[in-house]
Each structure stands twice: as C-alpha cells, then as structure tokens.
mmCIF file of C-alpha atoms in Angstrom:
data_model
loop_
_atom_site.group_PDB
_atom_site.id
_atom_site.type_symbol
_atom_site.label_atom_id
_atom_site.label_comp_id
_atom_site.label_asym_id
_atom_site.label_seq_id
_atom_site.Cartn_x
_atom_site.Cartn_y
_atom_site.Cartn_z
ATOM 1 C CA MET L 285 -44.735 5.772 -44.367
ATOM 2 C CA THR L 286 -45.552 9.354 -43.452
ATOM 3 C CA ARG L 287 -43.266 12.191 -42.476
ATOM 4 C CA ARG L 288 -44.009 14.568 -39.662
ATOM 5 C CA GLY L 289 -43.524 18.037 -41.000
ATOM 6 C CA ASN L 290 -40.143 19.768 -40.608
ATOM 7 C CA ARG L 291 -39.213 18.077 -37.353
ATOM 8 C CA SER L 292 -35.465 17.375 -37.344
ATOM 9 C CA ALA L 293 -34.123 14.010 -36.303
ATOM 10 C CA GLY L 294 -32.347 14.075 -32.937
ATOM 11 C CA PHE L 295 -32.832 13.761 -29.213
ATOM 12 C CA THR L 296 -35.110 15.895 -27.106
ATOM 13 C CA LEU L 297 -33.941 17.571 -23.952
ATOM 14 C CA LEU L 298 -36.049 15.161 -21.913
ATOM 15 C CA GLU L 299 -34.398 12.127 -23.508
ATOM 16 C CA LEU L 300 -30.940 13.542 -22.798
ATOM 17 C CA LEU L 301 -31.858 14.220 -19.168
ATOM 18 C CA VAL L 302 -33.125 10.656 -18.724
ATOM 19 C CA VAL L 303 -29.857 9.268 -20.115
ATOM 20 C CA LEU L 304 -27.808 11.551 -17.820
ATOM 21 C CA VAL L 305 -29.819 10.440 -14.775
ATOM 22 C CA ILE L 306 -29.249 6.772 -15.659
ATOM 23 C CA ILE L 307 -25.499 7.376 -16.081
ATOM 24 C CA GLY L 308 -25.429 9.240 -12.754
ATOM 25 C CA LEU L 309 -27.146 6.333 -10.989
ATOM 26 C CA LEU L 310 -24.681 3.847 -12.469
ATOM 27 C CA VAL L 311 -21.685 5.955 -11.397
ATOM 28 C CA GLY L 312 -23.189 6.347 -7.926
ATOM 29 C CA TYR L 313 -23.550 2.591 -7.627
ATOM 30 C CA VAL L 314 -20.269 1.438 -9.204
ATOM 31 C CA GLY L 315 -17.960 4.266 -8.006
ATOM 32 C CA PRO L 316 -17.885 3.402 -4.285
ATOM 33 C CA ARG L 317 -17.326 -0.281 -5.052
ATOM 34 C CA TYR L 318 -14.418 0.578 -7.330
ATOM 35 C CA PHE L 319 -12.736 2.896 -4.837
ATOM 36 C CA SER L 320 -13.080 0.372 -1.992
ATOM 37 C CA GLN L 321 -11.053 -2.036 -4.140
ATOM 38 C CA VAL L 322 -8.303 0.579 -4.480
ATOM 39 C CA GLY L 323 -8.003 0.729 -0.674
ATOM 40 C CA LYS L 324 -7.733 -3.056 -0.475
ATOM 41 C CA SER L 325 -4.957 -3.068 -3.068
ATOM 42 C CA GLU L 326 -2.941 -0.535 -1.027
ATOM 43 C CA VAL L 327 -3.134 -2.842 2.012
ATOM 44 C CA LYS L 328 -2.047 -5.800 -0.131
ATOM 45 C CA ALA L 329 0.881 -3.768 -1.481
ATOM 46 C CA ALA L 330 1.931 -2.817 2.063
ATOM 47 C CA ARG L 331 1.826 -6.476 3.149
ATOM 48 C CA ALA L 332 3.955 -7.475 0.160
ATOM 49 C CA GLN L 333 6.505 -4.738 0.902
ATOM 50 C CA ILE L 334 6.666 -5.723 4.579
ATOM 51 C CA LYS L 335 7.260 -9.359 3.563
ATOM 52 C CA ALA L 336 10.078 -8.284 1.221
ATOM 53 C CA LEU L 337 11.650 -6.159 3.987
ATOM 54 C CA GLU L 338 11.365 -9.076 6.409
ATOM 55 C CA ASP L 339 13.089 -11.423 3.927
ATOM 56 C CA SER L 340 15.866 -8.872 3.377
ATOM 57 C CA LEU L 341 16.331 -8.501 7.133
ATOM 58 C CA ASP L 342 16.643 -12.278 7.475
ATOM 59 C CA GLN L 343 19.386 -12.291 4.820
ATOM 60 C CA TYR L 344 21.125 -9.428 6.650
ATOM 61 C CA ARG L 345 20.993 -11.427 9.896
ATOM 62 C CA LEU L 346 22.476 -14.497 8.197
ATOM 63 C CA ASP L 347 25.423 -12.447 6.907
ATOM 64 C CA VAL L 348 26.051 -10.137 9.858
ATOM 65 C CA GLY L 349 24.883 -12.336 12.730
ATOM 66 C CA HIS L 350 22.205 -10.028 14.085
ATOM 67 C CA TYR L 351 19.450 -7.724 12.908
ATOM 68 C CA PRO L 352 20.151 -3.995 12.483
ATOM 69 C CA SER L 353 19.714 -1.930 15.623
ATOM 70 C CA ASN L 354 16.841 0.503 15.950
ATOM 71 C CA GLU L 355 19.302 3.335 15.285
ATOM 72 C CA GLN L 356 20.580 1.675 12.084
ATOM 73 C CA GLY L 357 17.014 0.925 11.010
ATOM 74 C CA LEU L 358 15.953 -0.380 7.639
ATOM 75 C CA GLU L 359 18.575 1.803 5.926
ATOM 76 C CA ALA L 360 21.118 -0.872 6.950
ATOM 77 C CA LEU L 361 19.653 -2.960 4.124
ATOM 78 C CA THR L 362 20.951 -0.566 1.459
ATOM 79 C CA ALA L 363 24.130 0.901 2.989
ATOM 80 C CA ALA L 364 26.698 -0.748 5.251
ATOM 81 C CA PRO L 365 26.390 0.464 8.842
ATOM 82 C CA ALA L 366 29.594 1.731 10.428
ATOM 83 C CA GLY L 367 31.611 -1.094 11.959
ATOM 84 C CA GLU L 368 29.755 -3.971 10.263
ATOM 85 C CA THR L 369 32.596 -5.849 8.555
ATOM 86 C CA ARG L 370 30.478 -8.871 7.567
ATOM 87 C CA TRP L 371 27.864 -6.809 5.680
ATOM 88 C CA GLN L 372 27.397 -8.317 2.180
ATOM 89 C CA GLY L 373 24.634 -6.030 0.881
ATOM 90 C CA PRO L 374 22.875 -4.212 -0.436
ATOM 91 C CA TYR L 375 19.957 -6.422 0.529
ATOM 92 C CA LEU L 376 17.452 -4.337 -1.425
ATOM 93 C CA LYS L 377 17.834 -3.391 -5.094
ATOM 94 C CA LYS L 378 16.464 0.107 -4.463
ATOM 95 C CA ALA L 379 16.081 2.429 -1.491
ATOM 96 C CA VAL L 380 13.818 1.372 1.353
ATOM 97 C CA PRO L 381 10.305 1.951 -0.003
ATOM 98 C CA LYS L 382 7.680 4.177 1.563
ATOM 99 C CA ASP L 383 4.369 2.555 2.385
ATOM 100 C CA PRO L 384 1.553 3.000 -0.183
ATOM 101 C CA TRP L 385 0.357 6.084 1.715
ATOM 102 C CA GLY L 386 3.760 7.820 1.507
ATOM 103 C CA SER L 387 4.973 7.237 5.087
ATOM 104 C CA SER L 388 8.066 5.398 6.281
ATOM 105 C CA TYR L 389 7.775 1.855 7.565
ATOM 106 C CA GLN L 390 8.349 1.476 11.283
ATOM 107 C CA TYR L 391 11.068 -0.927 12.473
ATOM 108 C CA ARG L 392 11.749 -2.234 15.950
ATOM 109 C CA TYR L 393 14.456 -4.641 17.131
ATOM 110 C CA PRO L 394 13.983 -6.514 19.326
ATOM 111 C CA GLY L 395 10.328 -6.660 18.429
ATOM 112 C CA GLU L 396 7.426 -6.876 20.825
ATOM 113 C CA HIS L 397 5.629 -9.417 18.626
ATOM 114 C CA GLY L 398 8.555 -11.319 17.073
ATOM 115 C CA GLU L 399 12.288 -11.009 16.559
ATOM 116 C CA VAL L 400 11.679 -7.830 14.560
ATOM 117 C CA ASP L 401 8.563 -5.746 14.120
ATOM 118 C CA ILE L 402 7.929 -4.037 10.784
ATOM 119 C CA TYR L 403 4.718 -2.082 10.387
ATOM 120 C CA SER L 404 2.892 0.762 8.717
ATOM 121 C CA PHE L 405 0.336 2.945 10.452
ATOM 122 C CA GLY L 406 -1.928 2.667 7.393
ATOM 123 C CA LYS L 407 -3.839 5.366 5.595
ATOM 124 C CA ASP L 408 -4.454 7.500 8.699
ATOM 125 C CA SER L 409 -0.725 7.515 9.698
ATOM 126 C CA GLN L 410 -1.784 6.955 13.338
ATOM 127 C CA PRO L 411 -1.273 3.888 15.560
ATOM 128 C CA GLY L 412 -4.276 1.567 15.641
ATOM 129 C CA GLY L 413 -7.271 2.380 13.517
ATOM 130 C CA THR L 414 -9.841 0.390 11.613
ATOM 131 C CA GLY L 415 -10.555 -0.337 7.972
ATOM 132 C CA GLU L 416 -8.066 1.345 5.636
ATOM 133 C CA GLY L 417 -6.667 3.255 8.619
ATOM 134 C CA ALA L 418 -5.687 0.033 10.391
ATOM 135 C CA ASP L 419 -2.013 -0.755 10.950
ATOM 136 C CA VAL L 420 -0.376 -3.225 8.537
ATOM 137 C CA THR L 421 2.118 -5.433 10.386
ATOM 138 C CA ASN L 422 4.384 -8.466 10.039
ATOM 139 C CA TRP L 423 2.842 -10.222 13.032
#
C-alpha cells in the first residue's frame, strides 16, 4: 500500500458540487409532490369541518324546530339567538372554525342546493375556481 505524498484526506470541491447538484435535483423532484399533498389535506380538512357544522346544524334544528336564519348564521351554534327559548346548545365545543385558509364559512338558509348550504370559497377566497382554489361545499 502506497501513500500519495502530503495530500490530506477529504472531499474535493468538485465532489461537493456533484453532491449538491444531486440534492438539488432530489428536492426539485420531491418538493412539488410534497406541497401538492398539503393542498389536498386542506381540502379534506375543510370537508370535515363542513360535515361537523352540518351535523351541528341538524342537532340545532331538532331542538329549535328550524335552522338558524341567515342573520343568525353559524354563530347560533355557540350562543343562543335572541328569542329562541328551545335552544339547548352550545352545539359546538369551540367557536365556529375558520376554513383552512383563514376565511369564514359561508352559510345560507334556505339553501339553493339543499336545506342549508355551507361552503368555503377555497384557497383563492373567490366564488368558483379550480384546483385548490375551487369551492368546498356540502352539496
């Protein structure tokens, strides 16, 4: 076994650059796939929250006899509306949640698509849209 002069053991600049390029390629390939999954999870969370709100509204209707008016809104699930003597709430353990993008859920009674409409405008906070910007609804 022979030694090569005073050459110190370690990596050359070229070897380090090759490793950095490989890491950059991996991040460029995996990163977009990872972040697309994050968007899908926000939509799933919004659907779950809308389902929970819908269930709470059904319990409210069973107790009170009707759904909250548009003016009373979803807040009627946490605080008794004025004049509602049969209210047995709160129907939610916490305050009405915001959607995963930080906006309020929209509520309409009577609904255009069912007895009540509950929806989020999605990531773009605008009606309609596609992909992550699409509305998330209970219909």
